[in-house]
């Protein structure tokens, strides 16, 4: 079983409009869509992993009616839930996709404030869940009241039990995660192209940052910079790789990173060689962005899309 | 034949043997559960705590003997009794003989257990691990399926 941790999950309200105009009353018309789906990075990853045929459980904090809605929808998909419910309410994230102008506007709520007592109960629950799983994925932002040191604690607890840990959180937390040295680090740099307090962008800087992470995080084997889909950079202890999709036709970037991470885990869990894993992960991301929905709907397209991923080796 | 695994809800919510009763009540309240499984350090199932078993500790002896709440002088006495156990550990109230089912059990067996034991919910166990819960509504929902 794979466990995904989403400390700050959400209900995603996704509006797919022909055109989004500021200061205008929009009434949805035929062809436009309004979706209400479980969200948060770990939840999205769980969704894709389940779709790919894995047995998945998900944990984190939830609360209120939206928390129950979140869990209910996940269970309908066949994902086991083990959320710690708090007195607060699970946040709602709003995304507006404008098809004419090809823009995506996202407004992510803060999330509920978590008490120290709930954090402590969550850690106990997580520690017990670790006995029944093989891989842990920690993804997404942190809610108010939760210190980033929780990431180190969660990674360490899992590593001590011999579980493989994958982290896909904000780049602000990368240094904290490095202290506990997870297997794979995928910094989430969608909102800020910064790492270690410096602006980083472009292949050369990604390679340098990846090598820096590997040097200071002794058990980490792979670091991926994925937010530039046209040039995904994967740095390993042996070699580095740049992956480029051919004939990319972006429809919706929402959920791209989560599909990539799910693809990586799925391929790796099947024991495939690293280059194939990286190609599969990129193909999963590509499949996701070329569809309207934030999760992969047709998993067979991933295998077809692998051919469209160019892989360049860098020493 | 309909099996439990087709109908159970895959919720792994539980409390730990060392969780205090305050956490147990809060978990039941926030998760809207009347029964919560208790697990040990290894994540293995020990038993369940039913909301009635918590109330049972709080109800004064004289009321139990007369089986009539019209004699209940004041809820304060129950509240006060509950206060005194809020910091006790869950293990103290766990029912190790609480009925349970496995995913491959038939829904008629689950229905039978729920009815005979007069409980609303059963944990679903695979080996020693909780993999979900099944309640009376899932039994009723079998009738909605073709």
mmCIF file with all atom_site columns, N, CA, C and O in Angstrom, chain A residues 41 44-45 48 104 106 168 186-188 190 224-233 243 245 248 250 252-264 278 281-291 293-296 309:
data_model
loop_
_atom_site.group_PDB
_atom_site.id
_atom_site.type_symbol
_atom_site.label_atom_id
_atom_site.label_alt_id
_atom_site.label_comp_id
_atom_site.label_asym_id
_atom_site.label_entity_id
_atom_site.label_seq_id
_atom_site.pdbx_PDB_ins_code
_atom_site.Cartn_x
_atom_site.Cartn_y
_atom_site.Cartn_z
_atom_site.occupancy
_atom_site.B_iso_or_equiv
_atom_site.pdbx_formal_charge
_atom_site.auth_seq_id
_atom_site.auth_comp_id
_atom_site.auth_asym_id
_atom_site.auth_atom_id
_atom_site.pdbx_PDB_model_num
ATOM 1   N N  . UNK A 1 41  ? -2.204 18.417 -2.974  1.00 0.00 ? 41  UNK A N  1
ATOM 2   C CA . UNK A 1 41  ? -1.252 17.623 -3.759  1.00 0.00 ? 41  UNK A CA 1
ATOM 3   C C  . UNK A 1 41  ? -1.271 16.122 -3.440  1.00 0.00 ? 41  UNK A C  1
ATOM 4   O O  . UNK A 1 41  ? -1.347 15.302 -4.336  1.00 0.00 ? 41  UNK A O  1
ATOM 5   N N  . UNK A 1 44  ? -4.365 14.511 -4.791  1.00 0.00 ? 44  UNK A N  1
ATOM 6   C CA . UNK A 1 44  ? -4.314 14.350 -6.255  1.00 0.00 ? 44  UNK A CA 1
ATOM 7   C C  . UNK A 1 44  ? -3.390 13.196 -6.645  1.00 0.00 ? 44  UNK A C  1
ATOM 8   O O  . UNK A 1 44  ? -3.686 12.427 -7.559  1.00 0.00 ? 44  UNK A O  1
ATOM 9   N N  . UNK A 1 45  ? -2.271 13.095 -5.935  1.00 0.00 ? 45  UNK A N  1
ATOM 10  C CA . UNK A 1 45  ? -1.328 12.008 -6.223  1.00 0.00 ? 45  UNK A CA 1
ATOM 11  C C  . UNK A 1 45  ? -2.006 10.665 -5.923  1.00 0.00 ? 45  UNK A C  1
ATOM 12  O O  . UNK A 1 45  ? -1.913 9.710  -6.704  1.00 0.00 ? 45  UNK A O  1
ATOM 13  N N  . UNK A 1 48  ? -4.351 9.728  -8.749  1.00 0.00 ? 48  UNK A N  1
ATOM 14  C CA . UNK A 1 48  ? -3.663 9.207  -9.941  1.00 0.00 ? 48  UNK A CA 1
ATOM 15  C C  . UNK A 1 48  ? -3.084 7.815  -9.689  1.00 0.00 ? 48  UNK A C  1
ATOM 16  O O  . UNK A 1 48  ? -3.137 6.950  -10.559 1.00 0.00 ? 48  UNK A O  1
ATOM 17  N N  . UNK A 1 104 ? -4.891 30.119 -16.600 1.00 0.00 ? 104 UNK A N  1
ATOM 18  C CA . UNK A 1 104 ? -5.368 29.404 -15.424 1.00 0.00 ? 104 UNK A CA 1
ATOM 19  C C  . UNK A 1 104 ? -5.173 30.319 -14.217 1.00 0.00 ? 104 UNK A C  1
ATOM 20  O O  . UNK A 1 104 ? -4.060 30.750 -13.929 1.00 0.00 ? 104 UNK A O  1
ATOM 21  N N  . UNK A 1 106 ? -5.591 30.622 -10.171 1.00 0.00 ? 106 UNK A N  1
ATOM 22  C CA . UNK A 1 106 ? -5.792 29.766 -9.003  1.00 0.00 ? 106 UNK A CA 1
ATOM 23  C C  . UNK A 1 106 ? -5.801 30.597 -7.728  1.00 0.00 ? 106 UNK A C  1
ATOM 24  O O  . UNK A 1 106 ? -4.930 31.449 -7.551  1.00 0.00 ? 106 UNK A O  1
ATOM 25  N N  . UNK A 1 168 ? 7.038  16.116 -2.215  1.00 0.00 ? 168 UNK A N  1
ATOM 26  C CA . UNK A 1 168 ? 6.699  17.106 -3.251  1.00 0.00 ? 168 UNK A CA 1
ATOM 27  C C  . UNK A 1 168 ? 5.987  18.266 -2.549  1.00 0.00 ? 168 UNK A C  1
ATOM 28  O O  . UNK A 1 168 ? 4.769  18.314 -2.488  1.00 0.00 ? 168 UNK A O  1
ATOM 29  N N  . UNK A 1 186 ? 10.950 16.572 -5.048  1.00 0.00 ? 186 UNK A N  1
ATOM 30  C CA . UNK A 1 186 ? 10.438 17.319 -6.200  1.00 0.00 ? 186 UNK A CA 1
ATOM 31  C C  . UNK A 1 186 ? 9.944  18.663 -5.664  1.00 0.00 ? 186 UNK A C  1
ATOM 32  O O  . UNK A 1 186 ? 8.813  18.761 -5.176  1.00 0.00 ? 186 UNK A O  1
ATOM 33  N N  . UNK A 1 187 ? 10.787 19.698 -5.681  1.00 0.00 ? 187 UNK A N  1
ATOM 34  C CA . UNK A 1 187 ? 10.334 20.979 -5.124  1.00 0.00 ? 187 UNK A CA 1
ATOM 35  C C  . UNK A 1 187 ? 9.170  21.545 -5.951  1.00 0.00 ? 187 UNK A C  1
ATOM 36  O O  . UNK A 1 187 ? 9.214  21.497 -7.179  1.00 0.00 ? 187 UNK A O  1
ATOM 37  N N  . UNK A 1 188 ? 8.158  22.035 -5.234  1.00 0.00 ? 188 UNK A N  1
ATOM 38  C CA . UNK A 1 188 ? 7.012  22.649 -5.915  1.00 0.00 ? 188 UNK A CA 1
ATOM 39  C C  . UNK A 1 188 ? 7.332  24.135 -6.095  1.00 0.00 ? 188 UNK A C  1
ATOM 40  O O  . UNK A 1 188 ? 7.307  24.905 -5.135  1.00 0.00 ? 188 UNK A O  1
ATOM 41  N N  . UNK A 1 190 ? 5.832  26.239 -8.424  1.00 0.00 ? 190 UNK A N  1
ATOM 42  C CA . UNK A 1 190 ? 4.852  26.891 -9.300  1.00 0.00 ? 190 UNK A CA 1
ATOM 43  C C  . UNK A 1 190 ? 4.666  28.352 -8.975  1.00 0.00 ? 190 UNK A C  1
ATOM 44  O O  . UNK A 1 190 ? 4.603  29.194 -9.843  1.00 0.00 ? 190 UNK A O  1
ATOM 45  N N  . UNK A 1 224 ? 14.020 16.197 -8.803  1.00 0.00 ? 224 UNK A N  1
ATOM 46  C CA . UNK A 1 224 ? 13.409 16.564 -10.092 1.00 0.00 ? 224 UNK A CA 1
ATOM 47  C C  . UNK A 1 224 ? 12.873 17.989 -10.048 1.00 0.00 ? 224 UNK A C  1
ATOM 48  O O  . UNK A 1 224 ? 12.210 18.385 -9.079  1.00 0.00 ? 224 UNK A O  1
ATOM 49  N N  . UNK A 1 225 ? 13.172 18.735 -11.094 1.00 0.00 ? 225 UNK A N  1
ATOM 50  C CA . UNK A 1 225 ? 12.600 20.079 -11.271 1.00 0.00 ? 225 UNK A CA 1
ATOM 51  C C  . UNK A 1 225 ? 11.643 19.955 -12.450 1.00 0.00 ? 225 UNK A C  1
ATOM 52  O O  . UNK A 1 225 ? 12.085 19.759 -13.585 1.00 0.00 ? 225 UNK A O  1
ATOM 53  N N  . UNK A 1 226 ? 10.361 20.071 -12.140 1.00 0.00 ? 226 UNK A N  1
ATOM 54  C CA . UNK A 1 226 ? 9.393  19.677 -13.175 1.00 0.00 ? 226 UNK A CA 1
ATOM 55  C C  . UNK A 1 226 ? 8.501  20.818 -13.660 1.00 0.00 ? 226 UNK A C  1
ATOM 56  O O  . UNK A 1 226 ? 7.737  20.623 -14.597 1.00 0.00 ? 226 UNK A O  1
ATOM 57  N N  . UNK A 1 227 ? 8.584  21.990 -13.006 1.00 0.00 ? 227 UNK A N  1
ATOM 58  C CA . UNK A 1 227 ? 7.569  22.993 -13.337 1.00 0.00 ? 227 UNK A CA 1
ATOM 59  C C  . UNK A 1 227 ? 7.728  23.575 -14.728 1.00 0.00 ? 227 UNK A C  1
ATOM 60  O O  . UNK A 1 227 ? 6.799  24.139 -15.277 1.00 0.00 ? 227 UNK A O  1
ATOM 61  N N  . UNK A 1 228 ? 8.919  23.458 -15.323 1.00 0.00 ? 228 UNK A N  1
ATOM 62  C CA . UNK A 1 228 ? 9.083  23.825 -16.736 1.00 0.00 ? 228 UNK A CA 1
ATOM 63  C C  . UNK A 1 228 ? 8.879  22.540 -17.545 1.00 0.00 ? 228 UNK A C  1
ATOM 64  O O  . UNK A 1 228 ? 9.827  21.782 -17.771 1.00 0.00 ? 228 UNK A O  1
ATOM 65  N N  . UNK A 1 229 ? 7.639  22.280 -17.910 1.00 0.00 ? 229 UNK A N  1
ATOM 66  C CA . UNK A 1 229 ? 7.315  20.999 -18.544 1.00 0.00 ? 229 UNK A CA 1
ATOM 67  C C  . UNK A 1 229 ? 8.109  20.757 -19.826 1.00 0.00 ? 229 UNK A C  1
ATOM 68  O O  . UNK A 1 229 ? 8.413  19.625 -20.187 1.00 0.00 ? 229 UNK A O  1
ATOM 69  N N  . UNK A 1 230 ? 8.522  21.848 -20.492 1.00 0.00 ? 230 UNK A N  1
ATOM 70  C CA . UNK A 1 230 ? 9.258  21.687 -21.755 1.00 0.00 ? 230 UNK A CA 1
ATOM 71  C C  . UNK A 1 230 ? 10.706 21.252 -21.513 1.00 0.00 ? 230 UNK A C  1
ATOM 72  O O  . UNK A 1 230 ? 11.375 20.774 -22.420 1.00 0.00 ? 230 UNK A O  1
ATOM 73  N N  . UNK A 1 231 ? 11.197 21.422 -20.282 1.00 0.00 ? 231 UNK A N  1
ATOM 74  C CA . UNK A 1 231 ? 12.554 21.007 -19.918 1.00 0.00 ? 231 UNK A CA 1
ATOM 75  C C  . UNK A 1 231 ? 12.562 20.477 -18.487 1.00 0.00 ? 231 UNK A C  1
ATOM 76  O O  . UNK A 1 231 ? 12.960 21.168 -17.559 1.00 0.00 ? 231 UNK A O  1
ATOM 77  N N  . UNK A 1 232 ? 12.102 19.261 -18.297 1.00 0.00 ? 232 UNK A N  1
ATOM 78  C CA . UNK A 1 232 ? 12.114 18.674 -16.951 1.00 0.00 ? 232 UNK A CA 1
ATOM 79  C C  . UNK A 1 232 ? 13.540 18.202 -16.651 1.00 0.00 ? 232 UNK A C  1
ATOM 80  O O  . UNK A 1 232 ? 14.168 17.542 -17.480 1.00 0.00 ? 232 UNK A O  1
ATOM 81  N N  . UNK A 1 233 ? 14.051 18.591 -15.486 1.00 0.00 ? 233 UNK A N  1
ATOM 82  C CA . UNK A 1 233 ? 15.433 18.240 -15.138 1.00 0.00 ? 233 UNK A CA 1
ATOM 83  C C  . UNK A 1 233 ? 15.423 17.254 -13.971 1.00 0.00 ? 233 UNK A C  1
ATOM 84  O O  . UNK A 1 233 ? 14.813 17.530 -12.921 1.00 0.00 ? 233 UNK A O  1
ATOM 85  N N  . UNK A 1 243 ? 14.361 16.003 -19.799 1.00 0.00 ? 243 UNK A N  1
ATOM 86  C CA . UNK A 1 243 ? 13.277 15.344 -20.527 1.00 0.00 ? 243 UNK A CA 1
ATOM 87  C C  . UNK A 1 243 ? 12.402 16.388 -21.194 1.00 0.00 ? 243 UNK A C  1
ATOM 88  O O  . UNK A 1 243 ? 11.970 17.357 -20.543 1.00 0.00 ? 243 UNK A O  1
ATOM 89  N N  . UNK A 1 245 ? 9.035  16.924 -23.808 1.00 0.00 ? 245 UNK A N  1
ATOM 90  C CA . UNK A 1 245 ? 7.929  16.315 -24.570 1.00 0.00 ? 245 UNK A CA 1
ATOM 91  C C  . UNK A 1 245 ? 7.864  16.914 -25.981 1.00 0.00 ? 245 UNK A C  1
ATOM 92  O O  . UNK A 1 245 ? 8.123  18.102 -26.157 1.00 0.00 ? 245 UNK A O  1
ATOM 93  N N  . UNK A 1 248 ? 4.007  19.361 -27.705 1.00 0.00 ? 248 UNK A N  1
ATOM 94  C CA . UNK A 1 248 ? 3.216  19.604 -26.492 1.00 0.00 ? 248 UNK A CA 1
ATOM 95  C C  . UNK A 1 248 ? 2.002  20.500 -26.788 1.00 0.00 ? 248 UNK A C  1
ATOM 96  O O  . UNK A 1 248 ? 2.154  21.564 -27.377 1.00 0.00 ? 248 UNK A O  1
ATOM 97  N N  . UNK A 1 250 ? -0.714 22.071 -24.483 1.00 0.00 ? 250 UNK A N  1
ATOM 98  C CA . UNK A 1 250 ? -1.242 22.225 -23.124 1.00 0.00 ? 250 UNK A CA 1
ATOM 99  C C  . UNK A 1 250 ? -2.711 22.637 -23.157 1.00 0.00 ? 250 UNK A C  1
ATOM 100 O O  . UNK A 1 250 ? -3.084 23.596 -23.828 1.00 0.00 ? 250 UNK A O  1
ATOM 101 N N  . UNK A 1 252 ? -4.603 22.107 -19.883 1.00 0.00 ? 252 UNK A N  1
ATOM 102 C CA . UNK A 1 252 ? -4.814 22.509 -18.498 1.00 0.00 ? 252 UNK A CA 1
ATOM 103 C C  . UNK A 1 252 ? -3.620 22.049 -17.650 1.00 0.00 ? 252 UNK A C  1
ATOM 104 O O  . UNK A 1 252 ? -3.373 20.857 -17.533 1.00 0.00 ? 252 UNK A O  1
ATOM 105 N N  . UNK A 1 253 ? -2.902 23.003 -17.068 1.00 0.00 ? 253 UNK A N  1
ATOM 106 C CA . UNK A 1 253 ? -1.710 22.663 -16.275 1.00 0.00 ? 253 UNK A CA 1
ATOM 107 C C  . UNK A 1 253 ? -2.069 22.150 -14.874 1.00 0.00 ? 253 UNK A C  1
ATOM 108 O O  . UNK A 1 253 ? -1.224 21.649 -14.144 1.00 0.00 ? 253 UNK A O  1
ATOM 109 N N  . UNK A 1 254 ? -3.338 22.305 -14.500 1.00 0.00 ? 254 UNK A N  1
ATOM 110 C CA . UNK A 1 254 ? -3.760 21.926 -13.149 1.00 0.00 ? 254 UNK A CA 1
ATOM 111 C C  . UNK A 1 254 ? -3.524 20.422 -12.916 1.00 0.00 ? 254 UNK A C  1
ATOM 112 O O  . UNK A 1 254 ? -3.985 19.598 -13.693 1.00 0.00 ? 254 UNK A O  1
ATOM 113 N N  . UNK A 1 255 ? -2.788 20.108 -11.866 1.00 0.00 ? 255 UNK A N  1
ATOM 114 C CA . UNK A 1 255 ? -2.569 18.707 -11.507 1.00 0.00 ? 255 UNK A CA 1
ATOM 115 C C  . UNK A 1 255 ? -1.374 18.081 -12.202 1.00 0.00 ? 255 UNK A C  1
ATOM 116 O O  . UNK A 1 255 ? -1.088 16.893 -12.011 1.00 0.00 ? 255 UNK A O  1
ATOM 117 N N  . UNK A 1 256 ? -0.638 18.881 -12.980 1.00 0.00 ? 256 UNK A N  1
ATOM 118 C CA . UNK A 1 256 ? 0.494  18.330 -13.754 1.00 0.00 ? 256 UNK A CA 1
ATOM 119 C C  . UNK A 1 256 ? 1.557  17.696 -12.847 1.00 0.00 ? 256 UNK A C  1
ATOM 120 O O  . UNK A 1 256 ? 1.964  16.545 -13.048 1.00 0.00 ? 256 UNK A O  1
ATOM 121 N N  . UNK A 1 257 ? 1.998  18.450 -11.837 1.00 0.00 ? 257 UNK A N  1
ATOM 122 C CA . UNK A 1 257 ? 3.058  17.965 -10.947 1.00 0.00 ? 257 UNK A CA 1
ATOM 123 C C  . UNK A 1 257 ? 2.642  16.700 -10.208 1.00 0.00 ? 257 UNK A C  1
ATOM 124 O O  . UNK A 1 257 ? 3.441  15.786 -10.002 1.00 0.00 ? 257 UNK A O  1
ATOM 125 N N  . UNK A 1 258 ? 1.379  16.640 -9.835  1.00 0.00 ? 258 UNK A N  1
ATOM 126 C CA . UNK A 1 258 ? 0.869  15.487 -9.086  1.00 0.00 ? 258 UNK A CA 1
ATOM 127 C C  . UNK A 1 258 ? 0.825  14.245 -9.977  1.00 0.00 ? 258 UNK A C  1
ATOM 128 O O  . UNK A 1 258 ? 1.117  13.135 -9.529  1.00 0.00 ? 258 UNK A O  1
ATOM 129 N N  . UNK A 1 259 ? 0.462  14.459 -11.237 1.00 0.00 ? 259 UNK A N  1
ATOM 130 C CA . UNK A 1 259 ? 0.446  13.336 -12.188 1.00 0.00 ? 259 UNK A CA 1
ATOM 131 C C  . UNK A 1 259 ? 1.876  12.848 -12.419 1.00 0.00 ? 259 UNK A C  1
ATOM 132 O O  . UNK A 1 259 ? 2.130  11.633 -12.509 1.00 0.00 ? 259 UNK A O  1
ATOM 133 N N  . UNK A 1 260 ? 2.828  13.796 -12.492 1.00 0.00 ? 260 UNK A N  1
ATOM 134 C CA . UNK A 1 260 ? 4.241  13.434 -12.694 1.00 0.00 ? 260 UNK A CA 1
ATOM 135 C C  . UNK A 1 260 ? 4.720  12.551 -11.529 1.00 0.00 ? 260 UNK A C  1
ATOM 136 O O  . UNK A 1 260 ? 5.289  11.471 -11.745 1.00 0.00 ? 260 UNK A O  1
ATOM 137 N N  . UNK A 1 261 ? 4.463  13.027 -10.309 1.00 0.00 ? 261 UNK A N  1
ATOM 138 C CA . UNK A 1 261 ? 4.939  12.303 -9.116  1.00 0.00 ? 261 UNK A CA 1
ATOM 139 C C  . UNK A 1 261 ? 4.277  10.915 -9.043  1.00 0.00 ? 261 UNK A C  1
ATOM 140 O O  . UNK A 1 261 ? 4.941  9.915  -8.769  1.00 0.00 ? 261 UNK A O  1
ATOM 141 N N  . UNK A 1 262 ? 2.978  10.862 -9.331  1.00 0.00 ? 262 UNK A N  1
ATOM 142 C CA . UNK A 1 262 ? 2.276  9.564  -9.312  1.00 0.00 ? 262 UNK A CA 1
ATOM 143 C C  . UNK A 1 262 ? 2.879  8.626  -10.356 1.00 0.00 ? 262 UNK A C  1
ATOM 144 O O  . UNK A 1 262 ? 3.096  7.438  -10.084 1.00 0.00 ? 262 UNK A O  1
ATOM 145 N N  . UNK A 1 263 ? 3.176  9.153  -11.527 1.00 0.00 ? 263 UNK A N  1
ATOM 146 C CA . UNK A 1 263 ? 3.784  8.348  -12.594 1.00 0.00 ? 263 UNK A CA 1
ATOM 147 C C  . UNK A 1 263 ? 5.139  7.821  -12.168 1.00 0.00 ? 263 UNK A C  1
ATOM 148 O O  . UNK A 1 263 ? 5.465  6.648  -12.388 1.00 0.00 ? 263 UNK A O  1
ATOM 149 N N  . UNK A 1 264 ? 5.924  8.669  -11.510 1.00 0.00 ? 264 UNK A N  1
ATOM 150 C CA . UNK A 1 264 ? 7.258  8.274  -11.030 1.00 0.00 ? 264 UNK A CA 1
ATOM 151 C C  . UNK A 1 264 ? 7.122  7.105  -10.050 1.00 0.00 ? 264 UNK A C  1
ATOM 152 O O  . UNK A 1 264 ? 7.782  6.072  -10.172 1.00 0.00 ? 264 UNK A O  1
ATOM 153 N N  . UNK A 1 278 ? 11.716 7.849  -15.427 1.00 0.00 ? 278 UNK A N  1
ATOM 154 C CA . UNK A 1 278 ? 11.662 9.282  -15.720 1.00 0.00 ? 278 UNK A CA 1
ATOM 155 C C  . UNK A 1 278 ? 10.802 9.561  -16.955 1.00 0.00 ? 278 UNK A C  1
ATOM 156 O O  . UNK A 1 278 ? 10.025 10.519 -16.982 1.00 0.00 ? 278 UNK A O  1
ATOM 157 N N  . UNK A 1 281 ? 7.163  9.055  -15.924 1.00 0.00 ? 281 UNK A N  1
ATOM 158 C CA . UNK A 1 281 ? 6.673  10.166 -15.104 1.00 0.00 ? 281 UNK A CA 1
ATOM 159 C C  . UNK A 1 281 ? 6.364  11.376 -15.986 1.00 0.00 ? 281 UNK A C  1
ATOM 160 O O  . UNK A 1 281 ? 5.309  12.010 -15.860 1.00 0.00 ? 281 UNK A O  1
ATOM 161 N N  . UNK A 1 282 ? 7.273  11.682 -16.913 1.00 0.00 ? 282 UNK A N  1
ATOM 162 C CA . UNK A 1 282 ? 7.040  12.813 -17.810 1.00 0.00 ? 282 UNK A CA 1
ATOM 163 C C  . UNK A 1 282 ? 5.826  12.561 -18.707 1.00 0.00 ? 282 UNK A C  1
ATOM 164 O O  . UNK A 1 282 ? 5.040  13.474 -18.979 1.00 0.00 ? 282 UNK A O  1
ATOM 165 N N  . UNK A 1 283 ? 5.680  11.304 -19.151 1.00 0.00 ? 283 UNK A N  1
ATOM 166 C CA . UNK A 1 283 ? 4.528  10.966 -20.000 1.00 0.00 ? 283 UNK A CA 1
ATOM 167 C C  . UNK A 1 283 ? 3.226  11.093 -19.205 1.00 0.00 ? 283 UNK A C  1
ATOM 168 O O  . UNK A 1 283 ? 2.198  11.522 -19.749 1.00 0.00 ? 283 UNK A O  1
ATOM 169 N N  . UNK A 1 284 ? 3.281  10.756 -17.912 1.00 0.00 ? 284 UNK A N  1
ATOM 170 C CA . UNK A 1 284 ? 2.077  10.904 -17.061 1.00 0.00 ? 284 UNK A CA 1
ATOM 171 C C  . UNK A 1 284 ? 1.727  12.381 -16.938 1.00 0.00 ? 284 UNK A C  1
ATOM 172 O O  . UNK A 1 284 ? 0.559  12.769 -17.058 1.00 0.00 ? 284 UNK A O  1
ATOM 173 N N  . UNK A 1 285 ? 2.747  13.225 -16.722 1.00 0.00 ? 285 UNK A N  1
ATOM 174 C CA . UNK A 1 285 ? 2.530  14.675 -16.642 1.00 0.00 ? 285 UNK A CA 1
ATOM 175 C C  . UNK A 1 285 ? 1.976  15.213 -17.943 1.00 0.00 ? 285 UNK A C  1
ATOM 176 O O  . UNK A 1 285 ? 1.017  15.998 -17.965 1.00 0.00 ? 285 UNK A O  1
ATOM 177 N N  . UNK A 1 286 ? 2.555  14.752 -19.046 1.00 0.00 ? 286 UNK A N  1
ATOM 178 C CA . UNK A 1 286 ? 2.127  15.201 -20.378 1.00 0.00 ? 286 UNK A CA 1
ATOM 179 C C  . UNK A 1 286 ? 0.667  14.811 -20.640 1.00 0.00 ? 286 UNK A C  1
ATOM 180 O O  . UNK A 1 286 ? -0.140 15.616 -21.112 1.00 0.00 ? 286 UNK A O  1
ATOM 181 N N  . UNK A 1 287 ? 0.332  13.568 -20.287 1.00 0.00 ? 287 UNK A N  1
ATOM 182 C CA . UNK A 1 287 ? -1.044 13.080 -20.482 1.00 0.00 ? 287 UNK A CA 1
ATOM 183 C C  . UNK A 1 287 ? -2.021 13.951 -19.699 1.00 0.00 ? 287 UNK A C  1
ATOM 184 O O  . UNK A 1 287 ? -3.105 14.272 -20.183 1.00 0.00 ? 287 UNK A O  1
ATOM 185 N N  . UNK A 1 288 ? -1.595 14.340 -18.508 1.00 0.00 ? 288 UNK A N  1
ATOM 186 C CA . UNK A 1 288 ? -2.471 15.161 -17.661 1.00 0.00 ? 288 UNK A CA 1
ATOM 187 C C  . UNK A 1 288 ? -2.702 16.556 -18.249 1.00 0.00 ? 288 UNK A C  1
ATOM 188 O O  . UNK A 1 288 ? -3.829 17.028 -18.283 1.00 0.00 ? 288 UNK A O  1
ATOM 189 N N  . UNK A 1 289 ? -1.642 17.200 -18.721 1.00 0.00 ? 289 UNK A N  1
ATOM 190 C CA . UNK A 1 289 ? -1.808 18.591 -19.186 1.00 0.00 ? 289 UNK A CA 1
ATOM 191 C C  . UNK A 1 289 ? -2.539 18.682 -20.517 1.00 0.00 ? 289 UNK A C  1
ATOM 192 O O  . UNK A 1 289 ? -3.036 19.739 -20.879 1.00 0.00 ? 289 UNK A O  1
ATOM 193 N N  . UNK A 1 290 ? -2.583 17.572 -21.256 1.00 0.00 ? 290 UNK A N  1
ATOM 194 C CA . UNK A 1 290 ? -3.259 17.622 -22.553 1.00 0.00 ? 290 UNK A CA 1
ATOM 195 C C  . UNK A 1 290 ? -4.743 17.274 -22.447 1.00 0.00 ? 290 UNK A C  1
ATOM 196 O O  . UNK A 1 290 ? -5.420 17.070 -23.447 1.00 0.00 ? 290 UNK A O  1
ATOM 197 N N  . UNK A 1 291 ? -5.235 17.211 -21.203 1.00 0.00 ? 291 UNK A N  1
ATOM 198 C CA . UNK A 1 291 ? -6.648 16.938 -20.970 1.00 0.00 ? 291 UNK A CA 1
ATOM 199 C C  . UNK A 1 291 ? -7.191 18.040 -20.060 1.00 0.00 ? 291 UNK A C  1
ATOM 200 O O  . UNK A 1 291 ? -6.443 18.711 -19.359 1.00 0.00 ? 291 UNK A O  1
ATOM 201 N N  . UNK A 1 293 ? -9.029 17.763 -17.381 1.00 0.00 ? 293 UNK A N  1
ATOM 202 C CA . UNK A 1 293 ? -9.177 17.439 -15.968 1.00 0.00 ? 293 UNK A CA 1
ATOM 203 C C  . UNK A 1 293 ? -7.844 17.454 -15.235 1.00 0.00 ? 293 UNK A C  1
ATOM 204 O O  . UNK A 1 293 ? -6.794 17.286 -15.841 1.00 0.00 ? 293 UNK A O  1
ATOM 205 N N  . UNK A 1 294 ? -7.909 17.612 -13.908 1.00 0.00 ? 294 UNK A N  1
ATOM 206 C CA . UNK A 1 294 ? -6.655 17.729 -13.164 1.00 0.00 ? 294 UNK A CA 1
ATOM 207 C C  . UNK A 1 294 ? -6.027 16.376 -12.848 1.00 0.00 ? 294 UNK A C  1
ATOM 208 O O  . UNK A 1 294 ? -4.884 16.307 -12.418 1.00 0.00 ? 294 UNK A O  1
ATOM 209 N N  . UNK A 1 295 ? -6.798 15.289 -13.057 1.00 0.00 ? 295 UNK A N  1
ATOM 210 C CA . UNK A 1 295 ? -6.208 13.965 -12.852 1.00 0.00 ? 295 UNK A CA 1
ATOM 211 C C  . UNK A 1 295 ? -6.219 13.224 -14.193 1.00 0.00 ? 295 UNK A C  1
ATOM 212 O O  . UNK A 1 295 ? -6.969 13.582 -15.092 1.00 0.00 ? 295 UNK A O  1
ATOM 213 N N  . UNK A 1 296 ? -5.394 12.196 -14.287 1.00 0.00 ? 296 UNK A N  1
ATOM 214 C CA . UNK A 1 296 ? -5.318 11.440 -15.545 1.00 0.00 ? 296 UNK A CA 1
ATOM 215 C C  . UNK A 1 296 ? -6.590 10.615 -15.681 1.00 0.00 ? 296 UNK A C  1
ATOM 216 O O  . UNK A 1 296 ? -6.945 9.862  -14.777 1.00 0.00 ? 296 UNK A O  1
ATOM 217 N N  . UNK A 1 309 ? 8.488  11.489 -25.394 1.00 0.00 ? 309 UNK A N  1
ATOM 218 C CA . UNK A 1 309 ? 9.414  12.089 -24.419 1.00 0.00 ? 309 UNK A CA 1
ATOM 219 C C  . UNK A 1 309 ? 10.862 11.869 -24.872 1.00 0.00 ? 309 UNK A C  1
ATOM 220 O O  . UNK A 1 309 ? 11.332 10.731 -24.952 1.00 0.00 ? 309 UNK A O  1
#
